Each structure stands twice: as structure tokens, then as C-alpha cells.
Amino acid sequence: MSGMETVAKRTTGWVIMEALRGYGIDTVFGIPGTHNLEFYRPLPALGIRPVTTRHEQGAGYGADGWSLQTGMPGVVVTTSGPGLLNALSAAGTAYCESRPMIILSPGPARGSEFADVGTLHETKDQLAAASAVVEWGRRVTSAAEAVAAVHDAFALFATGRPRPVYIEVPLDLLEEEAEGITDDELSSRVFPPAPAPSDDLVTEAARLLNAASDPVILAGGGSRRAGAALRAVAERLGAPVVTTANAKGVLDEHHPLSLGANLRLAAARNRARDADVLLVVGSKLGEAELWVDRLDARGTVIRIDLLASQLEKNQKADVGIVGDAAASLSALLTELGDGRPRTDGRVAETLEAVRAEVHELSPVNAALGEAIAAALPADSIVATDSSQIAYWGLMNVLRVPKPNSMPYMATYATLGYALPAALGSRLGDPGRPAFAVTGDGALMFSLQEMITVVEQRLDVTVIVVDNGGYAEIRQNEADAGIAPIGVDLVQPDWAALGTAFGGTGRRVASAAELAEAVRQAQTDGGLHVIHLDQSTFAL
């Protein structure tokens, strides 16, 4: 209603948002619904920006993109039942990729759990459904418990492995005025640092690395906030650094010791496997990042991880250091001493082998990836999907200067991630150009978020690489002796869709046209959709 002012009413929903604001949260993603209005009431008063996506999965992926750029947990507000369940794919992504997220949802009123009486959005057990996906789910029974749950979430993010959490607030409690909540209860907490790494183990790791003739560093997602210390250790040892997709850019990929996020490619992966001493930082070494079942390192393995449970996962550690990556690497650097830094003359050779391998595995996607990479502005954020243009092309050829420059989800491997992650990234870091580079099949999962880009007045460019459907699955079917079934998809007019959503749509047929379209998008701002038909694009 135009001109209407919100009535201030300090409900449980209000104090939850007040607690979040105390930790610096100024943006939340979600869709208002009949049952979650009390989460929205305080937002204007608290200076929190609501981003209304057009699907709750988009809200989750938008929150994830925002989180990657800000370093804070993404907050998703859903309504009960279908709203929550729609967001759980994003929760699954955050869990698999170890990223912080808070999902807030109303639940059945106290005393009406499992009533099965046909209430709006009734769900058999939404707490159990969410808890099966997130790190922990909690149904609170008072305003004080709700605020405590917020603090517990931030304690996890500060001191443990960051993963999503779910806080369910019974509908009657959500709408109830919160009484007796003090400023002290609402104030943000300062959490103790993770335990310091063992001095003896750090000393032993330094001894092994100093004696190594061919050390290599393998950095995973757990190293994303340890870039400076990682670089210092790498330079001191002259050790090349290969990263997982989640750690892409933790060492500037233009650095002479960077082997890029090419762990999935044999040329780079074998450098890690064959090192006489391999230092693994913050990675579980899973097959989704390796593209083989196991690394099977041949030399001595040193692992650094926040959790002891990770030190033997998928690869036995000869020296296992439990600790925060930045603190552990800094301690290791001190123990390495001031010896003469070494150099590694094989990085360029390995990178050339990587490039040759990329072009051999998927010539078309490698060439397309190089054309797109050449067109992008420096320091772009490039969100991608589980699309061939990402994992066969751009991930391997685009060099980025800093972590979180290429939002992706290597393990969960979802479709529909790129566009909402790009809009969330743009909100989180408005100073950097934001792109979604995705396949036609993947974009159909979230194309409705184009209107969210327009509504939020964001500058986001979507490059859709059209290969006619689900090309990867088409090949999987062929390999299994199955004629194409359900994989050749009818295509919309992608450029017209961009225009219909209030942006600008273009078709490009060459690298020169692509570069000009990207340049124009950066000049004009707003939503731009660039359609690249793989069958007609001049390589």
C-alpha cells in the first residue's frame, strides 16, 4: 500500500534480525510469504537490504555468491514447507563446498507438530528434511533460544568448518513479541581463535620441506583466507602451487609458481602426485576435485586442516597438522627460516602441458573458453555452472588474481548456480565486473533471476553458451550405448529473452563480436545477455 509505514513491533523475528545485524549482515535473500513476514518487518529499520529472488534456490545461490565476496555467511529467509524445501539444493551446495549459510524459516506452531490436519504449507517434518542436508538444524522454543542459535551459527563459522545451518522458528513464536531480551544477549560475540597447531608437528613439516628437492603445494577451499601466508611459503620453498576449483586464485594465477586450478588435469595433478614432499592445505582430496578416485601421492605427505577427521581422508598423511590454514602456514614459514629461496623451472612446462591436455580433451570448449577469457575485463567475478564451458573450458584457461573470483560448486555440481551467484557476487562486491558464464541447459534452471538483476539495478552480464541441450549427458548416453533420449532441447530466443526481462540481448558469432558485446555491456551497465551458439561460432 503506497505511503504506508511499517509498524514497529519487536517480535522474535525482529530480535533474530537484530542479532544478525550485529554481526554485520546487511543483505538477506529470500521471498516474503504468508508465514515469514516477521522476518521482514524489521529490515528497513535495521538497514538490511532484502533481495527478492524469483525462486528460493536462487535465493540460496545468491546468498552463496554474496558470502564468497564478503566473507560473511549468506542469509536465506524462506517460508515454511515449499519455500524451505526449494532452498535445500543451495544448502546442499554450501555443505559440500564448506561455505557458511544461515537459513531461517517458520515452522509449525508450538504444539501442532505432526498434526497432519491440513494447515497451509504443512510438511511431515521440515526440520528433519533440512537437518539431513545442513551441518545442524535447530527448532527454537523461545526468543532467547533463537538469538542463541544465531550466536552458535557464528561460533561455528569462526572456529569450525563453515557449513550451512538451519534455524526453525515456530510460527506462533515468530510472531510473538520478544520480552526480556537484553542488549547483552543481542550483542555480537568475539570467538576464540582455533587451537594453535602443534609446535612439534610444524617443526617436523618444516624439516621435511627444507630437505625436499621437489616440493609441491596443493591448496583446497580451506586455504581461501590464507593467501598471503600460502604465497610466502610457496616463494620460500620455490614450490609450485596447484589448487582445487574451490581454491582457484588463492595464489594469483599470474604468479610464476601458480599451476592454476588444474588439479583435475593429469599434467598438473601428476606434479602433486610425484612430489617428494607434498603439502596439502585445506582439501579433502575428493574425486570431484581430482577427477580420479585417489591422488595416491608417491612422496611424503603433509596435511594442514582445521579438522583432525580430514587428515586421513582419501590420502594418508605422514604429518598431520590440525589448525587454521593461515595460522599454520605462518608458523610453518617461521620454522622454514631464512634460507635462500629456491625456484622451480618446470612451471611453464607444466602449464603448457595443461593447455595441450585441455585442447585435447575438449577442443571446442577450450577454444571457446579462451575466447571468453580474452574478452573479460581484468578482475572480473565469473560465476559458472556445472556446464561444459566451465569444467572443460573456462575453469582451465581463465587466470584469476584472487580467491572467490570464479564462484563454482565442484562437488555438488548443480545446475542453475551461475546467474544467482553472479547477482549475489555483484551485491557483495559492487566494484568488480560480474559475469555468469553458463550453458543453455543450466541457465534454464534459473533464468527467472534475470528479472532480479533488473529489479536490484545490478550490472550483470550473462554469457550463455548454447550447445543444443545437455551435451555431457548426450555423450554419457552414447558411451553407454544409448541413443540420445531427453537431451536435445528446444531453445528459446536467448537474446530476445534478455530484452524481454528489461536488459539487452545480443547474439555473437566470433571472438571479435564477443569482445565488443562484453565491452558494450560494461559501458552501458544493467543486464546483458550474450548468446553464443556453439555450432555457428567461428573458432
PDB file of N, CA, C and O in Angstrom, residues 106-154:
ATOM      1  N   PRO A 106       9.994 -20.194   9.227  1.00  0.00           N
ATOM      2  CA  PRO A 106       8.983 -20.532  10.235  1.00  0.00           C
ATOM      3  C   PRO A 106       8.668 -22.017  10.167  1.00  0.00           C
ATOM      4  O   PRO A 106       8.863 -22.668   9.135  1.00  0.00           O
ATOM      5  N   GLY A 107       8.199 -22.554  11.274  1.00  0.00           N
ATOM      6  CA  GLY A 107       7.761 -23.934  11.337  1.00  0.00           C
ATOM      7  C   GLY A 107       6.384 -24.018  11.964  1.00  0.00           C
ATOM      8  O   GLY A 107       5.788 -22.992  12.322  1.00  0.00           O
ATOM      9  N   PRO A 108       5.877 -25.205  12.141  1.00  0.00           N
ATOM     10  CA  PRO A 108       4.561 -25.352  12.764  1.00  0.00           C
ATOM     11  C   PRO A 108       4.530 -24.687  14.141  1.00  0.00           C
ATOM     12  O   PRO A 108       5.534 -24.663  14.859  1.00  0.00           O
ATOM     13  N   ALA A 109       3.400 -24.133  14.499  1.00  0.00           N
ATOM     14  CA  ALA A 109       3.252 -23.535  15.823  1.00  0.00           C
ATOM     15  C   ALA A 109       3.534 -24.567  16.906  1.00  0.00           C
ATOM     16  O   ALA A 109       3.372 -25.780  16.699  1.00  0.00           O
ATOM     17  N   ARG A 110       3.970 -24.088  18.042  1.00  0.00           N
ATOM     18  CA  ARG A 110       4.269 -24.987  19.161  1.00  0.00           C
ATOM     19  C   ARG A 110       3.032 -25.803  19.530  1.00  0.00           C
ATOM     20  O   ARG A 110       1.946 -25.262  19.673  1.00  0.00           O
ATOM     21  N   GLY A 111       3.210 -27.108  19.624  1.00  0.00           N
ATOM     22  CA  GLY A 111       2.115 -27.995  19.961  1.00  0.00           C
ATOM     23  C   GLY A 111       1.384 -28.575  18.773  1.00  0.00           C
ATOM     24  O   GLY A 111       0.546 -29.467  18.931  1.00  0.00           O
ATOM     25  N   SER A 112       1.707 -28.077  17.557  1.00  0.00           N
ATOM     26  CA  SER A 112       0.996 -28.578  16.372  1.00  0.00           C
ATOM     27  C   SER A 112       1.892 -29.420  15.472  1.00  0.00           C
ATOM     28  O   SER A 112       1.511 -29.744  14.343  1.00  0.00           O
ATOM     29  N   GLU A 113       3.081 -29.785  15.960  1.00  0.00           N
ATOM     30  CA  GLU A 113       3.985 -30.601  15.164  1.00  0.00           C
ATOM     31  C   GLU A 113       3.317 -31.944  14.834  1.00  0.00           C
ATOM     32  O   GLU A 113       2.668 -32.558  15.682  1.00  0.00           O
ATOM     33  N   PHE A 114       3.477 -32.395  13.599  1.00  0.00           N
ATOM     34  CA  PHE A 114       2.985 -33.703  13.133  1.00  0.00           C
ATOM     35  C   PHE A 114       1.469 -33.832  13.263  1.00  0.00           C
ATOM     36  O   PHE A 114       0.944 -34.941  13.347  1.00  0.00           O
ATOM     37  N   ALA A 115       0.748 -32.714  13.267  1.00  0.00           N
ATOM     38  CA  ALA A 115      -0.699 -32.776  13.471  1.00  0.00           C
ATOM     39  C   ALA A 115      -1.422 -33.382  12.267  1.00  0.00           C
ATOM     40  O   ALA A 115      -2.461 -34.039  12.426  1.00  0.00           O
ATOM     41  N   ASP A 116      -0.896 -33.149  11.062  1.00  0.00           N
ATOM     42  CA  ASP A 116      -1.490 -33.709   9.843  1.00  0.00           C
ATOM     43  C   ASP A 116      -2.961 -33.332   9.721  1.00  0.00           C
ATOM     44  O   ASP A 116      -3.829 -34.180   9.480  1.00  0.00           O
ATOM     45  N   VAL A 117      -3.219 -32.018   9.869  1.00  0.00           N
ATOM     46  CA  VAL A 117      -4.606 -31.551   9.819  1.00  0.00           C
ATOM     47  C   VAL A 117      -4.869 -30.652   8.612  1.00  0.00           C
ATOM     48  O   VAL A 117      -5.955 -30.079   8.488  1.00  0.00           O
ATOM     49  N   GLY A 118      -3.890 -30.527   7.733  1.00  0.00           N
ATOM     50  CA  GLY A 118      -4.112 -29.767   6.517  1.00  0.00           C
ATOM     51  C   GLY A 118      -3.893 -28.285   6.630  1.00  0.00           C
ATOM     52  O   GLY A 118      -4.535 -27.506   5.923  1.00  0.00           O
ATOM     53  N   THR A 119      -2.972 -27.840   7.502  1.00  0.00           N
ATOM     54  CA  THR A 119      -2.660 -26.416   7.596  1.00  0.00           C
ATOM     55  C   THR A 119      -1.831 -25.985   6.382  1.00  0.00           C
ATOM     56  O   THR A 119      -1.213 -26.805   5.704  1.00  0.00           O
ATOM     57  N   LEU A 120      -1.805 -24.689   6.118  1.00  0.00           N
ATOM     58  CA  LEU A 120      -1.071 -24.147   4.985  1.00  0.00           C
ATOM     59  C   LEU A 120       0.413 -24.539   5.054  1.00  0.00           C
ATOM     60  O   LEU A 120       1.049 -24.391   6.097  1.00  0.00           O
ATOM     61  N   HIS A 121       0.958 -25.030   3.958  1.00  0.00           N
ATOM     62  CA  HIS A 121       2.363 -25.434   3.835  1.00  0.00           C
ATOM     63  C   HIS A 121       2.728 -26.623   4.724  1.00  0.00           C
ATOM     64  O   HIS A 121       3.909 -26.839   5.024  1.00  0.00           O
ATOM     65  N   GLU A 122       1.742 -27.352   5.191  1.00  0.00           N
ATOM     66  CA  GLU A 122       2.032 -28.456   6.109  1.00  0.00           C
ATOM     67  C   GLU A 122       3.014 -29.432   5.472  1.00  0.00           C
ATOM     68  O   GLU A 122       2.849 -29.848   4.326  1.00  0.00           O
ATOM     69  N   THR A 123       4.021 -29.780   6.240  1.00  0.00           N
ATOM     70  CA  THR A 123       5.076 -30.689   5.792  1.00  0.00           C
ATOM     71  C   THR A 123       5.297 -31.718   6.887  1.00  0.00           C
ATOM     72  O   THR A 123       5.306 -31.370   8.069  1.00  0.00           O
ATOM     73  N   LYS A 124       5.489 -32.943   6.515  1.00  0.00           N
ATOM     74  CA  LYS A 124       5.588 -34.004   7.517  1.00  0.00           C
ATOM     75  C   LYS A 124       6.596 -33.661   8.606  1.00  0.00           C
ATOM     76  O   LYS A 124       6.293 -33.717   9.794  1.00  0.00           O
ATOM     77  N   ASP A 125       7.819 -33.292   8.212  1.00  0.00           N
ATOM     78  CA  ASP A 125       8.849 -32.967   9.208  1.00  0.00           C
ATOM     79  C   ASP A 125       9.923 -32.131   8.519  1.00  0.00           C
ATOM     80  O   ASP A 125      10.961 -32.634   8.108  1.00  0.00           O
ATOM     81  N   GLN A 126       9.668 -30.821   8.391  1.00  0.00           N
ATOM     82  CA  GLN A 126      10.613 -29.984   7.657  1.00  0.00           C
ATOM     83  C   GLN A 126      11.917 -29.810   8.417  1.00  0.00           C
ATOM     84  O   GLN A 126      12.974 -29.632   7.795  1.00  0.00           O
ATOM     85  N   LEU A 127      11.895 -29.895   9.725  1.00  0.00           N
ATOM     86  CA  LEU A 127      13.140 -29.824  10.490  1.00  0.00           C
ATOM     87  C   LEU A 127      14.038 -31.000  10.127  1.00  0.00           C
ATOM     88  O   LEU A 127      15.245 -30.833   9.907  1.00  0.00           O
ATOM     89  N   ALA A 128      13.474 -32.197  10.053  1.00  0.00           N
ATOM     90  CA  ALA A 128      14.263 -33.368   9.690  1.00  0.00           C
ATOM     91  C   ALA A 128      14.767 -33.264   8.261  1.00  0.00           C
ATOM     92  O   ALA A 128      15.898 -33.652   7.960  1.00  0.00           O
ATOM     93  N   ALA A 129      13.914 -32.733   7.376  1.00  0.00           N
ATOM     94  CA  ALA A 129      14.331 -32.582   5.977  1.00  0.00           C
ATOM     95  C   ALA A 129      15.540 -31.668   5.873  1.00  0.00           C
ATOM     96  O   ALA A 129      16.533 -31.986   5.193  1.00  0.00           O
ATOM     97  N   ALA A 130      15.489 -30.515   6.540  1.00  0.00           N
ATOM     98  CA  ALA A 130      16.612 -29.578   6.489  1.00  0.00           C
ATOM     99  C   ALA A 130      17.828 -30.130   7.218  1.00  0.00           C
ATOM    100  O   ALA A 130      18.963 -30.016   6.737  1.00  0.00           O
ATOM    101  N   SER A 131      17.608 -30.750   8.366  1.00  0.00           N
ATOM    102  CA  SER A 131      18.727 -31.258   9.163  1.00  0.00           C
ATOM    103  C   SER A 131      19.506 -32.336   8.434  1.00  0.00           C
ATOM    104  O   SER A 131      20.699 -32.541   8.695  1.00  0.00           O
ATOM    105  N   ALA A 132      18.836 -33.031   7.505  1.00  0.00           N
ATOM    106  CA  ALA A 132      19.522 -34.067   6.736  1.00  0.00           C
ATOM    107  C   ALA A 132      20.507 -33.482   5.730  1.00  0.00           C
ATOM    108  O   ALA A 132      21.348 -34.205   5.201  1.00  0.00           O
ATOM    109  N   VAL A 133      20.438 -32.180   5.498  1.00  0.00           N
ATOM    110  CA  VAL A 133      21.271 -31.541   4.484  1.00  0.00           C
ATOM    111  C   VAL A 133      22.320 -30.613   5.098  1.00  0.00           C
ATOM    112  O   VAL A 133      23.446 -30.529   4.612  1.00  0.00           O
ATOM    113  N   VAL A 134      21.964 -29.907   6.176  1.00  0.00           N
ATOM    114  CA  VAL A 134      22.837 -28.879   6.750  1.00  0.00           C
ATOM    115  C   VAL A 134      23.746 -29.456   7.839  1.00  0.00           C
ATOM    116  O   VAL A 134      23.621 -30.612   8.217  1.00  0.00           O
ATOM    117  N   GLU A 135      24.659 -28.627   8.334  1.00  0.00           N
ATOM    118  CA  GLU A 135      25.542 -29.059   9.433  1.00  0.00           C
ATOM    119  C   GLU A 135      24.742 -29.300  10.693  1.00  0.00           C
ATOM    120  O   GLU A 135      24.909 -30.299  11.367  1.00  0.00           O
ATOM    121  N   TRP A 136      23.875 -28.350  11.041  1.00  0.00           N
ATOM    122  CA  TRP A 136      22.917 -28.593  12.122  1.00  0.00           C
ATOM    123  C   TRP A 136      21.639 -27.802  11.873  1.00  0.00           C
ATOM    124  O   TRP A 136      21.663 -26.724  11.287  1.00  0.00           O
ATOM    125  N   GLY A 137      20.534 -28.407  12.302  1.00  0.00           N
ATOM    126  CA  GLY A 137      19.236 -27.752  12.256  1.00  0.00           C
ATOM    127  C   GLY A 137      18.685 -27.670  13.663  1.00  0.00           C
ATOM    128  O   GLY A 137      18.866 -28.591  14.468  1.00  0.00           O
ATOM    129  N   ARG A 138      18.008 -26.587  13.955  1.00  0.00           N
ATOM    130  CA  ARG A 138      17.531 -26.382  15.325  1.00  0.00           C
ATOM    131  C   ARG A 138      16.146 -25.729  15.301  1.00  0.00           C
ATOM    132  O   ARG A 138      15.933 -24.735  14.602  1.00  0.00           O
ATOM    133  N   ARG A 139      15.227 -26.305  16.038  1.00  0.00           N
ATOM    134  CA  ARG A 139      13.908 -25.703  16.242  1.00  0.00           C
ATOM    135  C   ARG A 139      13.921 -25.039  17.601  1.00  0.00           C
ATOM    136  O   ARG A 139      14.087 -25.704  18.637  1.00  0.00           O
ATOM    137  N   VAL A 140      13.779 -23.732  17.630  1.00  0.00           N
ATOM    138  CA  VAL A 140      13.885 -22.989  18.880  1.00  0.00           C
ATOM    139  C   VAL A 140      12.514 -22.880  19.534  1.00  0.00           C
ATOM    140  O   VAL A 140      11.475 -22.963  18.865  1.00  0.00           O
ATOM    141  N   THR A 141      12.509 -22.678  20.829  1.00  0.00           N
ATOM    142  CA  THR A 141      11.236 -22.618  21.569  1.00  0.00           C
ATOM    143  C   THR A 141      11.041 -21.305  22.317  1.00  0.00           C
ATOM    144  O   THR A 141      10.049 -21.143  23.018  1.00  0.00           O
ATOM    145  N   SER A 142      11.989 -20.393  22.179  1.00  0.00           N
ATOM    146  CA  SER A 142      11.847 -19.079  22.816  1.00  0.00           C
ATOM    147  C   SER A 142      12.689 -18.077  22.047  1.00  0.00           C
ATOM    148  O   SER A 142      13.583 -18.460  21.271  1.00  0.00           O
ATOM    149  N   ALA A 143      12.429 -16.802  22.275  1.00  0.00           N
ATOM    150  CA  ALA A 143      13.220 -15.764  21.623  1.00  0.00           C
ATOM    151  C   ALA A 143      14.679 -15.855  22.044  1.00  0.00           C
ATOM    152  O   ALA A 143      15.589 -15.650  21.236  1.00  0.00           O
ATOM    153  N   ALA A 144      14.912 -16.154  23.332  1.00  0.00           N
ATOM    154  CA  ALA A 144      16.289 -16.281  23.816  1.00  0.00           C
ATOM    155  C   ALA A 144      17.011 -17.418  23.099  1.00  0.00           C
ATOM    156  O   ALA A 144      18.189 -17.295  22.734  1.00  0.00           O
ATOM    157  N   GLU A 145      16.321 -18.549  22.887  1.00  0.00           N
ATOM    158  CA  GLU A 145      16.944 -19.661  22.161  1.00  0.00           C
ATOM    159  C   GLU A 145      17.235 -19.280  20.713  1.00  0.00           C
ATOM    160  O   GLU A 145      18.252 -19.697  20.139  1.00  0.00           O
ATOM    161  N   ALA A 146      16.340 -18.497  20.120  1.00  0.00           N
ATOM    162  CA  ALA A 146      16.542 -18.074  18.735  1.00  0.00           C
ATOM    163  C   ALA A 146      17.797 -17.215  18.601  1.00  0.00           C
ATOM    164  O   ALA A 146      18.611 -17.400  17.695  1.00  0.00           O
ATOM    165  N   VAL A 147      17.954 -16.266  19.512  1.00  0.00           N
ATOM    166  CA  VAL A 147      19.140 -15.406  19.487  1.00  0.00           C
ATOM    167  C   VAL A 147      20.399 -16.230  19.755  1.00  0.00           C
ATOM    168  O   VAL A 147      21.435 -16.046  19.102  1.00  0.00           O
ATOM    169  N   ALA A 148      20.301 -17.164  20.693  1.00  0.00           N
ATOM    170  CA  ALA A 148      21.456 -18.028  20.985  1.00  0.00           C
ATOM    171  C   ALA A 148      21.843 -18.858  19.769  1.00  0.00           C
ATOM    172  O   ALA A 148      23.037 -19.108  19.524  1.00  0.00           O
ATOM    173  N   ALA A 149      20.847 -19.287  18.986  1.00  0.00           N
ATOM    174  CA  ALA A 149      21.140 -20.070  17.785  1.00  0.00           C
ATOM    175  C   ALA A 149      21.925 -19.244  16.775  1.00  0.00           C
ATOM    176  O   ALA A 149      22.824 -19.764  16.092  1.00  0.00           O
ATOM    177  N   VAL A 150      21.608 -17.958  16.668  1.00  0.00           N
ATOM    178  CA  VAL A 150      22.375 -17.077  15.782  1.00  0.00           C
ATOM    179  C   VAL A 150      23.828 -17.017  16.235  1.00  0.00           C
ATOM    180  O   VAL A 150      24.769 -17.137  15.433  1.00  0.00           O
ATOM    181  N   HIS A 151      24.048 -16.822  17.531  1.00  0.00           N
ATOM    182  CA  HIS A 151      25.418 -16.780  18.052  1.00  0.00           C
ATOM    183  C   HIS A 151      26.138 -18.103  17.811  1.00  0.00           C
ATOM    184  O   HIS A 151      27.327 -18.122  17.454  1.00  0.00           O
ATOM    185  N   ASP A 152      25.440 -19.215  17.985  1.00  0.00           N
ATOM    186  CA  ASP A 152      26.062 -20.524  17.778  1.00  0.00           C
ATOM    187  C   ASP A 152      26.461 -20.710  16.313  1.00  0.00           C
ATOM    188  O   ASP A 152      27.485 -21.340  16.014  1.00  0.00           O
ATOM    189  N   ALA A 153      25.649 -20.184  15.411  1.00  0.00           N
ATOM    190  CA  ALA A 153      25.997 -20.269  13.992  1.00  0.00           C
ATOM    191  C   ALA A 153      27.293 -19.523  13.713  1.00  0.00           C
ATOM    192  O   ALA A 153      28.192 -20.042  13.033  1.00  0.00           O
ATOM    193  N   PHE A 154      27.425 -18.327  14.253  1.00  0.00           N
ATOM    194  CA  PHE A 154      28.646 -17.550  14.011  1.00  0.00           C
ATOM    195  C   PHE A 154      29.842 -18.171  14.727  1.00  0.00           C
ATOM    196  O   PHE A 154      30.978 -18.044  14.252  1.00  0.00           O
TER     197      PHE A 154
END
